[in-house]
């Protein structure tokens, strides 16, 4: 555990999810591959590839740049757009979207959460209120983490995604604490570290690849704390 800045008293901790509490490196890719297989059930979509999906996803983003704040809506609108371009009857599209999203969401929640994460969260929860601030679409209850957290906030559903202020401010309001007493933990230098610092939170960077932050182009500011393994947070108790 390395300290770059002096810190106020920590009275609550918020966590990112993907690649912070578990390894997410292959989960989304696998989920999208299975989703594409579901789309293939529809004859008009049987030749759609994952590359086609990503191309269409980018087109949807260009048409509505703000959609990236909500990854669920963005995915739904991408599937709808593929259906429309394939000239699928309007009354069939809703079912295709529902089937594809059901498949995606099933596989999206098949990650392995290490026992060390459960042990850490159970320990921290005895001392601090814990909460989640995520830009993704994982339901903490579906991966066995719901009991540790007071609430989970998601980009789109709860304001613009990290690093924008709304979702951080809402977390502070729900915790009923000053932002300067809340530590946010995450792996992403832009969304987690920069977002936390710019919005008054204490920032903890989980440096999962043991990189030199001073050499990284994504580094805009130094976190308060840097760790390379999540269990190091036990030192806060």
PDB file of C-alpha atoms in Angstrom:
ATOM      1  CA  UNK A   1       0.000   0.000   0.000  1.00  0.00           C
ATOM      2  CA  UNK A   2       1.479   3.299  -1.133  1.00  0.00           C
ATOM      3  CA  UNK A   3       0.228   6.710  -0.020  1.00  0.00           C
ATOM      4  CA  UNK A   4       0.620   9.647  -2.405  1.00  0.00           C
ATOM      5  CA  UNK A   5      -1.531  12.139  -0.475  1.00  0.00           C
ATOM      6  CA  UNK A   6      -2.509  12.715   3.122  1.00  0.00           C
ATOM      7  CA  UNK A   7      -6.019  11.484   3.800  1.00  0.00           C
ATOM      8  CA  UNK A   8      -8.953  12.479   5.938  1.00  0.00           C
ATOM      9  CA  UNK A   9     -10.613   9.997   8.232  1.00  0.00           C
ATOM     10  CA  UNK A  10     -12.235   7.291   6.105  1.00  0.00           C
ATOM     11  CA  UNK A  11     -15.853   6.813   7.112  1.00  0.00           C
ATOM     12  CA  UNK A  12     -17.145   4.837   4.110  1.00  0.00           C
ATOM     13  CA  UNK A  13     -15.792   3.003   1.073  1.00  0.00           C
ATOM     14  CA  UNK A  14     -17.253   2.770  -2.426  1.00  0.00           C
ATOM     15  CA  UNK A  15     -16.087   0.185  -4.946  1.00  0.00           C
ATOM     16  CA  UNK A  16     -15.935  -0.231  -8.673  1.00  0.00           C
ATOM     17  CA  UNK A  17     -16.932  -3.754  -9.764  1.00  0.00           C
ATOM     18  CA  UNK A  18     -15.332  -5.033 -12.984  1.00  0.00           C
ATOM     19  CA  UNK A  19     -11.619  -5.817 -12.647  1.00  0.00           C
ATOM     20  CA  UNK A  20     -11.672  -4.459  -9.111  1.00  0.00           C
ATOM     21  CA  UNK A  21     -13.617  -7.046  -7.119  1.00  0.00           C
ATOM     22  CA  UNK A  22     -13.096  -9.842  -9.676  1.00  0.00           C
ATOM     23  CA  UNK A  23     -11.377 -10.574 -13.001  1.00  0.00           C
ATOM     24  CA  UNK A  24     -13.619  -9.369 -15.805  1.00  0.00           C
ATOM     25  CA  UNK A  25     -11.130  -9.797 -18.653  1.00  0.00           C
ATOM     26  CA  UNK A  26     -13.007 -12.486 -20.633  1.00  0.00           C
ATOM     27  CA  UNK A  27     -16.563 -12.152 -19.328  1.00  0.00           C
ATOM     28  CA  UNK A  28     -17.947  -9.490 -21.660  1.00  0.00           C
ATOM     29  CA  UNK A  29     -16.429 -11.107 -24.748  1.00  0.00           C
ATOM     30  CA  UNK A  30     -17.938 -14.488 -23.841  1.00  0.00           C
ATOM     31  CA  UNK A  31     -21.300 -12.863 -23.065  1.00  0.00           C
ATOM     32  CA  UNK A  32     -21.369 -11.112 -26.427  1.00  0.00           C
ATOM     33  CA  UNK A  33     -20.430 -14.277 -28.288  1.00  0.00           C
ATOM     34  CA  UNK A  34     -23.346 -16.116 -26.688  1.00  0.00           C
ATOM     35  CA  UNK A  35     -25.634 -13.159 -27.400  1.00  0.00           C
ATOM     36  CA  UNK A  36     -24.698 -13.325 -31.096  1.00  0.00           C
ATOM     37  CA  UNK A  37     -25.599 -17.029 -31.141  1.00  0.00           C
ATOM     38  CA  UNK A  38     -29.036 -16.098 -29.823  1.00  0.00           C
ATOM     39  CA  UNK A  39     -29.449 -13.467 -32.551  1.00  0.00           C
ATOM     40  CA  UNK A  40     -28.645 -16.155 -35.126  1.00  0.00           C
ATOM     41  CA  UNK A  41     -31.889 -17.932 -34.228  1.00  0.00           C
ATOM     42  CA  UNK A  42     -33.635 -15.234 -36.236  1.00  0.00           C
ATOM     43  CA  UNK A  43     -33.164 -16.052 -39.975  1.00  0.00           C
ATOM     44  CA  UNK A  44     -32.587 -12.408 -40.920  1.00  0.00           C
ATOM     45  CA  UNK A  45     -29.750 -12.164 -38.371  1.00  0.00           C
ATOM     46  CA  UNK A  46     -28.065 -15.531 -38.945  1.00  0.00           C
ATOM     47  CA  UNK A  47     -25.047 -13.933 -40.629  1.00  0.00           C
ATOM     48  CA  UNK A  48     -24.493 -11.197 -38.049  1.00  0.00           C
ATOM     49  CA  UNK A  49     -21.007 -11.303 -36.523  1.00  0.00           C
ATOM     50  CA  UNK A  50     -19.609  -9.814 -33.355  1.00  0.00           C
ATOM     51  CA  UNK A  51     -17.736  -7.335 -35.539  1.00  0.00           C
ATOM     52  CA  UNK A  52     -21.067  -6.324 -37.105  1.00  0.00           C
ATOM     53  CA  UNK A  53     -22.499  -5.778 -33.637  1.00  0.00           C
ATOM     54  CA  UNK A  54     -19.597  -3.559 -32.596  1.00  0.00           C
ATOM     55  CA  UNK A  55     -19.813  -1.582 -35.839  1.00  0.00           C
ATOM     56  CA  UNK A  56     -23.503  -0.978 -35.233  1.00  0.00           C
ATOM     57  CA  UNK A  57     -22.819  -0.128 -31.596  1.00  0.00           C
ATOM     58  CA  UNK A  58     -20.432   2.602 -32.712  1.00  0.00           C
ATOM     59  CA  UNK A  59     -23.021   3.900 -35.169  1.00  0.00           C
ATOM     60  CA  UNK A  60     -25.619   4.095 -32.391  1.00  0.00           C
ATOM     61  CA  UNK A  61     -23.134   6.019 -30.268  1.00  0.00           C
ATOM     62  CA  UNK A  62     -22.426   8.483 -33.067  1.00  0.00           C
ATOM     63  CA  UNK A  63     -26.154   9.106 -33.445  1.00  0.00           C
ATOM     64  CA  UNK A  64     -26.639   9.547 -29.675  1.00  0.00           C
ATOM     65  CA  UNK A  65     -23.318  10.285 -27.886  1.00  0.00           C
ATOM     66  CA  UNK A  66     -24.926  10.427 -24.451  1.00  0.00           C
ATOM     67  CA  UNK A  67     -26.053   6.808 -24.678  1.00  0.00           C
ATOM     68  CA  UNK A  68     -22.650   5.554 -23.524  1.00  0.00           C
ATOM     69  CA  UNK A  69     -23.550   6.514 -19.961  1.00  0.00           C
ATOM     70  CA  UNK A  70     -25.946   3.547 -19.839  1.00  0.00           C
ATOM     71  CA  UNK A  71     -24.423   0.374 -21.240  1.00  0.00           C
ATOM     72  CA  UNK A  72     -27.717  -1.524 -20.966  1.00  0.00           C
ATOM     73  CA  UNK A  73     -29.704   0.945 -23.061  1.00  0.00           C
ATOM     74  CA  UNK A  74     -26.808   1.201 -25.510  1.00  0.00           C
ATOM     75  CA  UNK A  75     -26.818  -2.568 -26.041  1.00  0.00           C
ATOM     76  CA  UNK A  76     -30.598  -2.703 -26.412  1.00  0.00           C
ATOM     77  CA  UNK A  77     -30.615   0.096 -28.972  1.00  0.00           C
ATOM     78  CA  UNK A  78     -27.817  -1.602 -30.915  1.00  0.00           C
ATOM     79  CA  UNK A  79     -29.793  -4.837 -31.176  1.00  0.00           C
ATOM     80  CA  UNK A  80     -32.889  -2.895 -32.224  1.00  0.00           C
ATOM     81  CA  UNK A  81     -30.878  -1.115 -34.906  1.00  0.00           C
ATOM     82  CA  UNK A  82     -29.578  -4.411 -36.275  1.00  0.00           C
ATOM     83  CA  UNK A  83     -33.144  -5.723 -36.411  1.00  0.00           C
ATOM     84  CA  UNK A  84     -34.436  -2.662 -38.207  1.00  0.00           C
ATOM     85  CA  UNK A  85     -31.661  -2.800 -40.805  1.00  0.00           C
ATOM     86  CA  UNK A  86     -32.420  -6.493 -41.323  1.00  0.00           C
ATOM     87  CA  UNK A  87     -36.042  -5.484 -42.061  1.00  0.00           C
ATOM     88  CA  UNK A  88     -37.457  -7.583 -39.253  1.00  0.00           C
ATOM     89  CA  UNK A  89     -41.132  -6.946 -38.531  1.00  0.00           C
ATOM     90  CA  UNK A  90     -41.631  -4.361 -35.819  1.00  0.00           C
ATOM     91  CA  UNK A  91     -43.776  -6.679 -33.702  1.00  0.00           C
ATOM     92  CA  UNK A  92     -40.945  -9.252 -33.609  1.00  0.00           C
ATOM     93  CA  UNK A  93     -38.161  -6.953 -32.453  1.00  0.00           C
ATOM     94  CA  UNK A  94     -39.060  -6.755 -28.751  1.00  0.00           C
ATOM     95  CA  UNK A  95     -38.849 -10.546 -28.340  1.00  0.00           C
ATOM     96  CA  UNK A  96     -35.517 -10.715 -30.191  1.00  0.00           C
ATOM     97  CA  UNK A  97     -34.115  -7.994 -27.943  1.00  0.00           C
ATOM     98  CA  UNK A  98     -35.424  -9.716 -24.819  1.00  0.00           C
ATOM     99  CA  UNK A  99     -33.970 -13.101 -25.801  1.00  0.00           C
ATOM    100  CA  UNK A 100     -30.581 -11.611 -26.699  1.00  0.00           C
ATOM    101  CA  UNK A 101     -30.369  -9.556 -23.503  1.00  0.00           C
ATOM    102  CA  UNK A 102     -31.418 -12.524 -21.377  1.00  0.00           C
ATOM    103  CA  UNK A 103     -28.573 -14.569 -22.860  1.00  0.00           C
ATOM    104  CA  UNK A 104     -26.081 -11.741 -22.446  1.00  0.00           C
ATOM    105  CA  UNK A 105     -27.082 -11.110 -18.836  1.00  0.00           C
ATOM    106  CA  UNK A 106     -26.832 -14.785 -17.928  1.00  0.00           C
ATOM    107  CA  UNK A 107     -23.254 -15.041 -19.159  1.00  0.00           C
ATOM    108  CA  UNK A 108     -22.407 -11.574 -17.832  1.00  0.00           C
ATOM    109  CA  UNK A 109     -22.887 -12.894 -14.300  1.00  0.00           C
ATOM    110  CA  UNK A 110     -20.776 -16.047 -14.593  1.00  0.00           C
ATOM    111  CA  UNK A 111     -17.548 -14.520 -13.314  1.00  0.00           C
ATOM    112  CA  UNK A 112     -15.719 -16.080 -10.387  1.00  0.00           C
ATOM    113  CA  UNK A 113     -15.543 -13.844  -7.338  1.00  0.00           C
ATOM    114  CA  UNK A 114     -12.455 -14.867  -5.330  1.00  0.00           C
ATOM    115  CA  UNK A 115     -12.932 -15.976  -1.752  1.00  0.00           C
ATOM    116  CA  UNK A 116     -10.394 -13.294  -0.805  1.00  0.00           C
ATOM    117  CA  UNK A 117     -12.859 -10.657  -2.044  1.00  0.00           C
ATOM    118  CA  UNK A 118     -15.648 -12.096   0.089  1.00  0.00           C
ATOM    119  CA  UNK A 119     -13.345 -12.221   3.099  1.00  0.00           C
ATOM    120  CA  UNK A 120     -12.187  -8.637   2.616  1.00  0.00           C
ATOM    121  CA  UNK A 121     -15.664  -7.192   2.100  1.00  0.00           C
ATOM    122  CA  UNK A 122     -17.046  -9.046   5.117  1.00  0.00           C
ATOM    123  CA  UNK A 123     -14.231  -7.626   7.227  1.00  0.00           C
ATOM    124  CA  UNK A 124     -14.500  -4.064   5.912  1.00  0.00           C
ATOM    125  CA  UNK A 125     -18.281  -4.085   6.347  1.00  0.00           C
ATOM    126  CA  UNK A 126     -17.800  -4.490  10.106  1.00  0.00           C
ATOM    127  CA  UNK A 127     -16.126  -1.081  10.223  1.00  0.00           C
ATOM    128  CA  UNK A 128     -17.331   0.946   7.222  1.00  0.00           C
ATOM    129  CA  UNK A 129     -20.531   1.410   5.239  1.00  0.00           C
ATOM    130  CA  UNK A 130     -19.775  -0.044   1.800  1.00  0.00           C
ATOM    131  CA  UNK A 131     -21.362   0.824  -1.547  1.00  0.00           C
ATOM    132  CA  UNK A 132     -20.846   0.236  -5.276  1.00  0.00           C
ATOM    133  CA  UNK A 133     -20.388   2.822  -8.034  1.00  0.00           C
ATOM    134  CA  UNK A 134     -20.161   1.096 -11.404  1.00  0.00           C
ATOM    135  CA  UNK A 135     -20.359   1.996 -15.075  1.00  0.00           C
ATOM    136  CA  UNK A 136     -21.272  -1.594 -15.931  1.00  0.00           C
ATOM    137  CA  UNK A 137     -24.406  -3.689 -15.728  1.00  0.00           C
ATOM    138  CA  UNK A 138     -23.553  -6.311 -13.109  1.00  0.00           C
ATOM    139  CA  UNK A 139     -26.175  -7.000 -10.438  1.00  0.00           C
ATOM    140  CA  UNK A 140     -24.286  -7.515  -7.172  1.00  0.00           C
ATOM    141  CA  UNK A 141     -27.025  -9.806  -5.872  1.00  0.00           C
ATOM    142  CA  UNK A 142     -26.536 -12.193  -8.795  1.00  0.00           C
ATOM    143  CA  UNK A 143     -22.844 -12.648  -8.018  1.00  0.00           C
ATOM    144  CA  UNK A 144     -23.223 -13.121  -4.280  1.00  0.00           C
ATOM    145  CA  UNK A 145     -21.984  -9.699  -3.152  1.00  0.00           C
ATOM    146  CA  UNK A 146     -25.247  -8.001  -2.268  1.00  0.00           C
ATOM    147  CA  UNK A 147     -25.022  -8.610   1.466  1.00  0.00           C
ATOM    148  CA  UNK A 148     -21.878  -6.526   1.865  1.00  0.00           C
ATOM    149  CA  UNK A 149     -23.144  -3.291   0.332  1.00  0.00           C
ATOM    150  CA  UNK A 150     -25.696  -0.731   1.439  1.00  0.00           C
ATOM    151  CA  UNK A 151     -26.513   0.126  -2.192  1.00  0.00           C
ATOM    152  CA  UNK A 152     -25.226  -0.115  -5.749  1.00  0.00           C
ATOM    153  CA  UNK A 153     -25.288   2.801  -8.202  1.00  0.00           C
ATOM    154  CA  UNK A 154     -25.011   2.352 -11.965  1.00  0.00           C
ATOM    155  CA  UNK A 155     -24.106   4.808 -14.697  1.00  0.00           C
ATOM    156  CA  UNK A 156     -27.163   5.795 -16.703  1.00  0.00           C
ATOM    157  CA  UNK A 157     -29.743   4.646 -14.190  1.00  0.00           C
ATOM    158  CA  UNK A 158     -28.263   6.883 -11.482  1.00  0.00           C
ATOM    159  CA  UNK A 159     -26.862   9.796 -13.473  1.00  0.00           C
ATOM    160  CA  UNK A 160     -24.012  10.154 -15.897  1.00  0.00           C
ATOM    161  CA  UNK A 161     -21.343   7.497 -15.566  1.00  0.00           C
ATOM    162  CA  UNK A 162     -18.014   7.922 -13.804  1.00  0.00           C
ATOM    163  CA  UNK A 163     -16.023  10.220 -13.865  1.00  0.00           C
ATOM    164  CA  UNK A 164     -18.962  12.666 -14.002  1.00  0.00           C
ATOM    165  CA  UNK A 165     -20.130  14.114 -10.676  1.00  0.00           C
ATOM    166  CA  UNK A 166     -23.780  13.062 -10.389  1.00  0.00           C
ATOM    167  CA  UNK A 167     -23.174   9.437  -9.476  1.00  0.00           C
ATOM    168  CA  UNK A 168     -20.485  10.346  -6.918  1.00  0.00           C
ATOM    169  CA  UNK A 169     -22.685  13.037  -5.398  1.00  0.00           C
ATOM    170  CA  UNK A 170     -25.607  10.630  -5.136  1.00  0.00           C
ATOM    171  CA  UNK A 171     -23.401   8.099  -3.337  1.00  0.00           C
ATOM    172  CA  UNK A 172     -22.313  10.749  -0.826  1.00  0.00           C
ATOM    173  CA  UNK A 173     -25.938  11.808  -0.298  1.00  0.00           C
ATOM    174  CA  UNK A 174     -27.052   8.223   0.289  1.00  0.00           C
ATOM    175  CA  UNK A 175     -24.184   7.645   2.702  1.00  0.00           C
ATOM    176  CA  UNK A 176     -24.949  10.991   4.392  1.00  0.00           C
ATOM    177  CA  UNK A 177     -21.242  11.754   4.609  1.00  0.00           C
ATOM    178  CA  UNK A 178     -18.933  14.505   3.347  1.00  0.00           C
ATOM    179  CA  UNK A 179     -17.241  13.478   0.090  1.00  0.00           C
ATOM    180  CA  UNK A 180     -13.828  13.947   1.720  1.00  0.00           C
ATOM    181  CA  UNK A 181     -14.498  11.077   4.103  1.00  0.00           C
ATOM    182  CA  UNK A 182     -15.409   8.535   1.406  1.00  0.00           C
ATOM    183  CA  UNK A 183     -12.742   6.367  -0.224  1.00  0.00           C
ATOM    184  CA  UNK A 184     -13.476   5.144  -3.753  1.00  0.00           C
ATOM    185  CA  UNK A 185     -11.582   2.047  -4.889  1.00  0.00           C
ATOM    186  CA  UNK A 186     -11.171   1.140  -8.552  1.00  0.00           C
ATOM    187  CA  UNK A 187      -8.798  -0.052 -11.267  1.00  0.00           C
ATOM    188  CA  UNK A 188      -9.422   2.645 -13.872  1.00  0.00           C
ATOM    189  CA  UNK A 189      -7.313   5.797 -13.709  1.00  0.00           C
ATOM    190  CA  UNK A 190      -9.813   7.932 -15.613  1.00  0.00           C
ATOM    191  CA  UNK A 191     -13.204   6.819 -14.350  1.00  0.00           C
ATOM    192  CA  UNK A 192     -12.251   5.748 -10.826  1.00  0.00           C
ATOM    193  CA  UNK A 193      -9.186   7.732  -9.742  1.00  0.00           C
ATOM    194  CA  UNK A 194      -9.747  10.922 -11.709  1.00  0.00           C
ATOM    195  CA  UNK A 195     -13.488  10.727 -11.051  1.00  0.00           C
ATOM    196  CA  UNK A 196     -13.008  10.288  -7.326  1.00  0.00           C
ATOM    197  CA  UNK A 197     -10.406  13.030  -6.907  1.00  0.00           C
ATOM    198  CA  UNK A 198     -12.218  15.587  -9.073  1.00  0.00           C
ATOM    199  CA  UNK A 199     -15.424  15.031  -7.125  1.00  0.00           C
ATOM    200  CA  UNK A 200     -13.846  15.395  -3.701  1.00  0.00           C
ATOM    201  CA  UNK A 201     -13.618  11.699  -2.792  1.00  0.00           C
ATOM    202  CA  UNK A 202     -10.519  10.002  -1.539  1.00  0.00           C
ATOM    203  CA  UNK A 203      -9.140   7.839  -4.332  1.00  0.00           C
ATOM    204  CA  UNK A 204      -7.585   4.374  -4.176  1.00  0.00           C
ATOM    205  CA  UNK A 205      -6.109   2.921  -7.363  1.00  0.00           C
ATOM    206  CA  UNK A 206      -5.986  -0.851  -7.681  1.00  0.00           C
ATOM    207  CA  UNK A 207      -2.897  -1.210  -9.875  1.00  0.00           C
ATOM    208  CA  UNK A 208      -3.640  -4.724 -11.113  1.00  0.00           C
ATOM    209  CA  UNK A 209      -0.704  -4.794 -13.558  1.00  0.00           C
ATOM    210  CA  UNK A 210       1.819  -3.259 -11.124  1.00  0.00           C
ATOM    211  CA  UNK A 211       2.527  -0.317 -13.454  1.00  0.00           C
ATOM    212  CA  UNK A 212       4.365   2.935 -12.773  1.00  0.00           C
ATOM    213  CA  UNK A 213       1.629   5.552 -12.561  1.00  0.00           C
ATOM    214  CA  UNK A 214       4.092   8.312 -13.458  1.00  0.00           C
ATOM    215  CA  UNK A 215       4.633   6.669 -16.855  1.00  0.00           C
ATOM    216  CA  UNK A 216       0.987   6.131 -17.782  1.00  0.00           C
ATOM    217  CA  UNK A 217      -0.714   8.499 -20.251  1.00  0.00           C
ATOM    218  CA  UNK A 218      -4.124   7.923 -18.618  1.00  0.00           C
ATOM    219  CA  UNK A 219      -2.882   9.313 -15.294  1.00  0.00           C
ATOM    220  CA  UNK A 220      -4.339  12.785 -14.767  1.00  0.00           C
ATOM    221  CA  UNK A 221      -3.775  12.968 -11.026  1.00  0.00           C
ATOM    222  CA  UNK A 222      -2.307  10.882  -8.250  1.00  0.00           C
ATOM    223  CA  UNK A 223      -4.619   8.809  -6.062  1.00  0.00           C
ATOM    224  CA  UNK A 224      -4.469   9.065  -2.313  1.00  0.00           C
ATOM    225  CA  UNK A 225      -3.612   5.369  -2.081  1.00  0.00           C
ATOM    226  CA  UNK A 226      -2.240   2.806  -4.518  1.00  0.00           C
ATOM    227  CA  UNK A 227      -2.539  -0.946  -3.976  1.00  0.00           C
ATOM    228  CA  UNK A 228      -1.646  -3.895  -6.190  1.00  0.00           C
ATOM    229  CA  UNK A 229      -3.879  -6.457  -4.476  1.00  0.00           C
ATOM    230  CA  UNK A 230      -7.327  -5.883  -3.041  1.00  0.00           C
ATOM    231  CA  UNK A 231      -6.624  -7.547   0.349  1.00  0.00           C
ATOM    232  CA  UNK A 232      -4.184  -4.714   1.117  1.00  0.00           C
ATOM    233  CA  UNK A 233      -7.257  -2.717   2.110  1.00  0.00           C
ATOM    234  CA  UNK A 234      -7.288  -4.716   5.354  1.00  0.00           C
ATOM    235  CA  UNK A 235      -4.603  -2.286   6.475  1.00  0.00           C
ATOM    236  CA  UNK A 236      -7.263   0.420   6.735  1.00  0.00           C
ATOM    237  CA  UNK A 237      -8.801  -1.327   9.729  1.00  0.00           C
TER     238      UNK A 237
END
